[in-house]
PDB file of C-alpha atoms in Angstrom:
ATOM      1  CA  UNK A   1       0.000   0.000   0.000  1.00 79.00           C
ATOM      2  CA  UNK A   2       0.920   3.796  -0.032  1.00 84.00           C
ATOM      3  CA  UNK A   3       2.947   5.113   2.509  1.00 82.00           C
ATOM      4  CA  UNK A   4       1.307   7.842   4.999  1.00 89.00           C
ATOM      5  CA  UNK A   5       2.934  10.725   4.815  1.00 95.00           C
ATOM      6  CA  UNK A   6       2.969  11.477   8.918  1.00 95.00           C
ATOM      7  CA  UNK A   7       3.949  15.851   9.489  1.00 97.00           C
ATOM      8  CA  UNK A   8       4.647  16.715  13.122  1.00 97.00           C
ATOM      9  CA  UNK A   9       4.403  20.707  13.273  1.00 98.00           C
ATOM     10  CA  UNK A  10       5.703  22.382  16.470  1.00 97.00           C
ATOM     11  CA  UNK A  11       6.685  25.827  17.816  1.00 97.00           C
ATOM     12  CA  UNK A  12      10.389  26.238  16.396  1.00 98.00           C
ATOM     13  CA  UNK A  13      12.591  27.643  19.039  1.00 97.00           C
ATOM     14  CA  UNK A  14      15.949  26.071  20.310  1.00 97.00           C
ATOM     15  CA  UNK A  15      14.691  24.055  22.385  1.00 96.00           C
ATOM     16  CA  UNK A  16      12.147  22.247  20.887  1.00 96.00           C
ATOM     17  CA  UNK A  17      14.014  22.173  17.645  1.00 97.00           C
ATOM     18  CA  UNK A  18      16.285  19.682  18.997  1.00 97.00           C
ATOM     19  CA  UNK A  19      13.984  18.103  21.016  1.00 95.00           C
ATOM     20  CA  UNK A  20      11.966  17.333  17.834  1.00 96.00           C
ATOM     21  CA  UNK A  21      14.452  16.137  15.573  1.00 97.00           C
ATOM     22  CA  UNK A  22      15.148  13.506  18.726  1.00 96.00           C
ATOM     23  CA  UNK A  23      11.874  12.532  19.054  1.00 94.00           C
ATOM     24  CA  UNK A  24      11.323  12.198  15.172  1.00 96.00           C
ATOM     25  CA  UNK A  25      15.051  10.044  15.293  1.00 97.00           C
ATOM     26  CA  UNK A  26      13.857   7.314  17.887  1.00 96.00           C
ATOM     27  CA  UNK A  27      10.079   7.070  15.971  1.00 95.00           C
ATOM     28  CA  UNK A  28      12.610   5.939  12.725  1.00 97.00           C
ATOM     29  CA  UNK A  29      15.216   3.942  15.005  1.00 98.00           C
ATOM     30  CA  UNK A  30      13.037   1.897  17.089  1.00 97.00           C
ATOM     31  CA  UNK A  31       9.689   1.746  14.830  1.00 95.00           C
ATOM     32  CA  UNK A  32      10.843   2.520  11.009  1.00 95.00           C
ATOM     33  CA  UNK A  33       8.955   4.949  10.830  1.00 95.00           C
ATOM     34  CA  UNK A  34       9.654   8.417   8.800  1.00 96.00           C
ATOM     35  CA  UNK A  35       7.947  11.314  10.225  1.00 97.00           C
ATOM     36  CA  UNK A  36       8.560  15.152   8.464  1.00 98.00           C
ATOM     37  CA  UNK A  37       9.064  17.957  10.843  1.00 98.00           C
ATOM     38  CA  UNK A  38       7.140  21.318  10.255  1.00 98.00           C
ATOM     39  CA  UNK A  39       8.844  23.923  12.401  1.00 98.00           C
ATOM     40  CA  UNK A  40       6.564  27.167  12.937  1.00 98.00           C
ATOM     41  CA  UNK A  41       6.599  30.478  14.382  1.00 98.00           C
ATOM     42  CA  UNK A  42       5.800  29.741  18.205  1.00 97.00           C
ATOM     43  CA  UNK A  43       2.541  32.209  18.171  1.00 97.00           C
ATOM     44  CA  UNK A  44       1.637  31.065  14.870  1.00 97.00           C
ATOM     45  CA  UNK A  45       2.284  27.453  16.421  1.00 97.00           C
ATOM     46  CA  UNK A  46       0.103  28.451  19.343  1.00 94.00           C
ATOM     47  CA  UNK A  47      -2.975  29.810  17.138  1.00 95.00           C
ATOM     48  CA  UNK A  48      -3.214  26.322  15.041  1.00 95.00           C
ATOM     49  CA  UNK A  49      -3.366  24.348  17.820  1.00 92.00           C
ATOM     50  CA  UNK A  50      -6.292  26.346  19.282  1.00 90.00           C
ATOM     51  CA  UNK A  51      -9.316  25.406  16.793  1.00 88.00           C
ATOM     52  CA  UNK A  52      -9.900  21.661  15.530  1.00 88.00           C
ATOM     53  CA  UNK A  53     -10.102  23.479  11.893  1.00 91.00           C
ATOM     54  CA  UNK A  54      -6.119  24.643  11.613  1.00 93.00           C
ATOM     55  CA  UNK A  55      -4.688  21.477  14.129  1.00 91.00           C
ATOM     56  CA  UNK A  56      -1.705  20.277  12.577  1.00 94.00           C
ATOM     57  CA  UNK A  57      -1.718  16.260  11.800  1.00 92.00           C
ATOM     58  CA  UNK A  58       0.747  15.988  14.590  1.00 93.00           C
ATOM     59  CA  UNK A  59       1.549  17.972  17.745  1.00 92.00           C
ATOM     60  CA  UNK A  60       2.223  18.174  21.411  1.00 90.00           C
ATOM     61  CA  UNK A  61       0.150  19.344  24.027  1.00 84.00           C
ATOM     62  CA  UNK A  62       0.853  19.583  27.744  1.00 80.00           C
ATOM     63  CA  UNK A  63      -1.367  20.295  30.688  1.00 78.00           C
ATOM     64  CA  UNK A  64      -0.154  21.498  34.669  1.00 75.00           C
ATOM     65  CA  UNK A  65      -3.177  21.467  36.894  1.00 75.00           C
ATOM     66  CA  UNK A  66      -3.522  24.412  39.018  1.00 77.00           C
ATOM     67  CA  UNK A  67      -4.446  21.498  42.432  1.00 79.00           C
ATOM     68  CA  UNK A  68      -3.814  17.573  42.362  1.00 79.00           C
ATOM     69  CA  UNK A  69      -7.031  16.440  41.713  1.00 88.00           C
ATOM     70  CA  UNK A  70      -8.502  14.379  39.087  1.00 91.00           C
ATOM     71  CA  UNK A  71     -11.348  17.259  38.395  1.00 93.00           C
ATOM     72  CA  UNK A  72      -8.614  19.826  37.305  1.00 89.00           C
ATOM     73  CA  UNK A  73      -7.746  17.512  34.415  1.00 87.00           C
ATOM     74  CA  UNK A  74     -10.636  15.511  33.242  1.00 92.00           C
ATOM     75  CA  UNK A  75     -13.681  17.448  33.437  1.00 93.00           C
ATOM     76  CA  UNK A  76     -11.446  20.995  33.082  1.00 89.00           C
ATOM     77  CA  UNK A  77      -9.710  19.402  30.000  1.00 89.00           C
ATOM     78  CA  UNK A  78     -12.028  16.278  28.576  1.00 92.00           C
ATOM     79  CA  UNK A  79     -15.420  17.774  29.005  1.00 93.00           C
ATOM     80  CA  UNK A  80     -17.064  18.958  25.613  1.00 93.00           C
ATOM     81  CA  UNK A  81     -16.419  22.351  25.233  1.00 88.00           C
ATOM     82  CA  UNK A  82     -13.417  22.416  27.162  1.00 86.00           C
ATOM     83  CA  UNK A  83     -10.034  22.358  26.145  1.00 83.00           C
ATOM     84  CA  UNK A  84     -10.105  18.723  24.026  1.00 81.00           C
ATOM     85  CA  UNK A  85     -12.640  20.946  21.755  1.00 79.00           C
ATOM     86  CA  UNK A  86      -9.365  21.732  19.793  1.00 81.00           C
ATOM     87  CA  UNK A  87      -9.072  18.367  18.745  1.00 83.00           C
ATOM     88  CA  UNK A  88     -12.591  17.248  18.243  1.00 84.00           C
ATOM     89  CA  UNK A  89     -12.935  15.296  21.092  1.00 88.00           C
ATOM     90  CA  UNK A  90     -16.552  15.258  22.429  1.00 91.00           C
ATOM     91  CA  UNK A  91     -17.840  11.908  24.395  1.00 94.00           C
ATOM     92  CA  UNK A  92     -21.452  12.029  26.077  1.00 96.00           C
ATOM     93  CA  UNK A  93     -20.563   9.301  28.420  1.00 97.00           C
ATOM     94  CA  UNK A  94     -17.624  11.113  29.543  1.00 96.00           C
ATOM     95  CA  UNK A  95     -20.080  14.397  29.794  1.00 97.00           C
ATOM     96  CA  UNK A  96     -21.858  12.022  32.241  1.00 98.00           C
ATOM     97  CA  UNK A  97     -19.172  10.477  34.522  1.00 98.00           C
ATOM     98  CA  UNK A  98     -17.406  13.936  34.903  1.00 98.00           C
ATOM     99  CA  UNK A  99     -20.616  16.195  35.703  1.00 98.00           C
ATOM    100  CA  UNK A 100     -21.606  12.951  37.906  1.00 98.00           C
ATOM    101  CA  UNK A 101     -17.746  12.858  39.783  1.00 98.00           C
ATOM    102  CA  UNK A 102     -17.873  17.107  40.253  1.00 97.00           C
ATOM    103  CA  UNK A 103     -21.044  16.861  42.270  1.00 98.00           C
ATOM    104  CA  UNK A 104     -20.029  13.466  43.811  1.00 98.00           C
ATOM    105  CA  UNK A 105     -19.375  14.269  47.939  1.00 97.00           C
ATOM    106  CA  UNK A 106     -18.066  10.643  48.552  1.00 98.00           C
ATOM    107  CA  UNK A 107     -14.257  10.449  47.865  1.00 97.00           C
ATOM    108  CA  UNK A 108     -14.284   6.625  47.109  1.00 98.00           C
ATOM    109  CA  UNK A 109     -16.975   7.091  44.940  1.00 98.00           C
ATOM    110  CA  UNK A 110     -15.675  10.099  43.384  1.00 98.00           C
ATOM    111  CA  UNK A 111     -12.711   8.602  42.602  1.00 97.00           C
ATOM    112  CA  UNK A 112     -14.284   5.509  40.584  1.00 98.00           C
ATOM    113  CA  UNK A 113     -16.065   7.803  38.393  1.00 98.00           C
ATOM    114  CA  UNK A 114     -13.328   9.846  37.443  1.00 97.00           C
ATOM    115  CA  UNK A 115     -11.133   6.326  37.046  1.00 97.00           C
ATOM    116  CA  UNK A 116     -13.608   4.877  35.350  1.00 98.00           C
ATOM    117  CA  UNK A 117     -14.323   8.202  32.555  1.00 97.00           C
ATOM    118  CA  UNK A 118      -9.963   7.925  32.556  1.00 95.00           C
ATOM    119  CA  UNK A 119     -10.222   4.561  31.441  1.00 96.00           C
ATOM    120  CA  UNK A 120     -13.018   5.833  28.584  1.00 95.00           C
ATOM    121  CA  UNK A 121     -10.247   8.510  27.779  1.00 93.00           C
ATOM    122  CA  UNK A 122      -7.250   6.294  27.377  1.00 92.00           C
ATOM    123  CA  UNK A 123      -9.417   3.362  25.570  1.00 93.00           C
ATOM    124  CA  UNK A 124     -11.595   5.737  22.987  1.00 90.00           C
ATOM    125  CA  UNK A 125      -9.766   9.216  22.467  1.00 88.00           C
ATOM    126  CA  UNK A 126      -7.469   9.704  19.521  1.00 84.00           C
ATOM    127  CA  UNK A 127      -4.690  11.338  21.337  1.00 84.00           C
ATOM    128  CA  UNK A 128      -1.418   9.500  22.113  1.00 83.00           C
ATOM    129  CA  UNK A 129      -0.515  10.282  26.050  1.00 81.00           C
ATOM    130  CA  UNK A 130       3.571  10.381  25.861  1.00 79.00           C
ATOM    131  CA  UNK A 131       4.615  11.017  29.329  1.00 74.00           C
ATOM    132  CA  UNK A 132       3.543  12.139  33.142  1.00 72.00           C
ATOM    133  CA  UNK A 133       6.943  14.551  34.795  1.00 70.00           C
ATOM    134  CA  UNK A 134       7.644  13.301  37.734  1.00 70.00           C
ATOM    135  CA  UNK A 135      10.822  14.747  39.430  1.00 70.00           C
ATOM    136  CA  UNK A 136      12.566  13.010  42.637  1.00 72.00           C
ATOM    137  CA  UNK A 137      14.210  15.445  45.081  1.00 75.00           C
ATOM    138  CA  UNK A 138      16.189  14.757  47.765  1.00 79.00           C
ATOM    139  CA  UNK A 139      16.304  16.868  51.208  1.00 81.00           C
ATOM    140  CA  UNK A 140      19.026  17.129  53.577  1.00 87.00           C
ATOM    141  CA  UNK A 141      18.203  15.269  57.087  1.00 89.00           C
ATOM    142  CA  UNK A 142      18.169  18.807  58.797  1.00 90.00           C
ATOM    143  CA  UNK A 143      15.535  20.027  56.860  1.00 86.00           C
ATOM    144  CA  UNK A 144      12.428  19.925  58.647  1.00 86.00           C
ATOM    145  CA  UNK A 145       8.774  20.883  57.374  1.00 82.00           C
ATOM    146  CA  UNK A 146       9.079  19.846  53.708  1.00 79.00           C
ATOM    147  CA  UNK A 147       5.793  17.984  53.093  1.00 75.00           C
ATOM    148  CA  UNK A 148       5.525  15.079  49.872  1.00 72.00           C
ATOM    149  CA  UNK A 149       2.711  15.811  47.806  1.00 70.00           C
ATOM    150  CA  UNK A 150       1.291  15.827  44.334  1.00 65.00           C
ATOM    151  CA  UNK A 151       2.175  19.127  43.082  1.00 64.00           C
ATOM    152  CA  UNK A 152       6.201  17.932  43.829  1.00 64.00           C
ATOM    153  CA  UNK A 153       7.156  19.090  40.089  1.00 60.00           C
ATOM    154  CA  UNK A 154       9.353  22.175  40.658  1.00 58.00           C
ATOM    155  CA  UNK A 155      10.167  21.892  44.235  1.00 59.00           C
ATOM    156  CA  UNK A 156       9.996  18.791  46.919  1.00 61.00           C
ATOM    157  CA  UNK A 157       6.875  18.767  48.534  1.00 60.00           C
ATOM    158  CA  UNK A 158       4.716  21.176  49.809  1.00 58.00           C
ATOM    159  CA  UNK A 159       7.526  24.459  50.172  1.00 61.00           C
ATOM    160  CA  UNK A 160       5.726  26.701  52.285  1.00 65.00           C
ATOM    161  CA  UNK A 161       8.184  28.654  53.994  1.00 68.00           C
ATOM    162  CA  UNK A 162       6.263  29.113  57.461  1.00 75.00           C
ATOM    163  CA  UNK A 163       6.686  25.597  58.199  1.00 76.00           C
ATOM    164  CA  UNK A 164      10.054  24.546  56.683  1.00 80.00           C
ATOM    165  CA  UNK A 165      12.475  24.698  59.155  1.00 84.00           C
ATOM    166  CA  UNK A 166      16.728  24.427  59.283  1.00 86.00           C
ATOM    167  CA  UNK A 167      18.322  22.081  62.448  1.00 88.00           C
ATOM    168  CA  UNK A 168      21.319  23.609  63.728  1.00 81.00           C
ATOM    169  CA  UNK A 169      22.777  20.918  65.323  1.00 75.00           C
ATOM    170  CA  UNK A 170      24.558  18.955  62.353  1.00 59.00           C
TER     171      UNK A 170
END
């Protein structure tokens, strides 16, 4: 059969330059395949990725929730007429388990609708979900206060300076 001609477009500044050309490397290396790159202004970049009519074949989107909770993602992102609007994605069973986990007062249950509209998202959406950051910091033993939590992903744990304390005893 005919090949597919496959066009990832990004924002072309240093930085994602080269981290383009790797990604577009390993995609030959380890699966044969040939993919074109289509560098573009960065605003120009950030206006076709906005509206489902101009989204290139091929590009990269990233989300940081504002607090670690499933809601800041899914039904901010996944609902119809949120953000996944730029890529066409509208699912009314999705609509349902989000608007039903919002409203939902019982953690447990809560938390099995939004795994179970996660499971709908990573089963039925046509999106390709690369990686998750996660960062591991270490703190010396005579710092006190620092606090693990979701949001570790520029600093280690919860760095409020009112309760982060320095021992001077070592």
């Amino acid at each position: 059969g005919k090949a597919i001609e496959i066009v990832q477009t990004f924002a072309d500044t240093p930085r994602d330059r080269t981290r383009f050309e790797w990604v577009v490397a390993r995609y030959k290396e380890v699966l044969g395949i040939d993919i074109e790159l289509n560098p573009v202004e960065p605003t120009t970049y950030t206006g076709l990725t906005k509206d489902i009519n101009t989204a290139p074949q091929m590009f990269f989107l990233g989300w940081c929730g504002d607090y670690p909770d499933p809601q800041n993602w899914l039904s901010v992102y996944w609902r119809t007429g949120g953000f996944a609007e730029r890529i066409g994605y509208s699912n009314a069973e999705m609509d349902r388990l989000l608007a039903e986990g919002d409203k939902e007062l019982d953690p447990v249950k809560r938390m099995e609708l939004y795994a179970q509209a996660q499971e709908l998202l990573i089963t039925g959406a046509d999106v390709a979900f690369l990686y998750n950051r996660v960062n591991a910091y270490m703190v010396k033993p005579w710092v006190k206060g620092v606090l693990p939590g979701a949001f570790d992903c520029l600093f280690a744990g919860d760095t409020n300076p009112f309760t982060i304390t320095i021992e001077n005893d070592q």
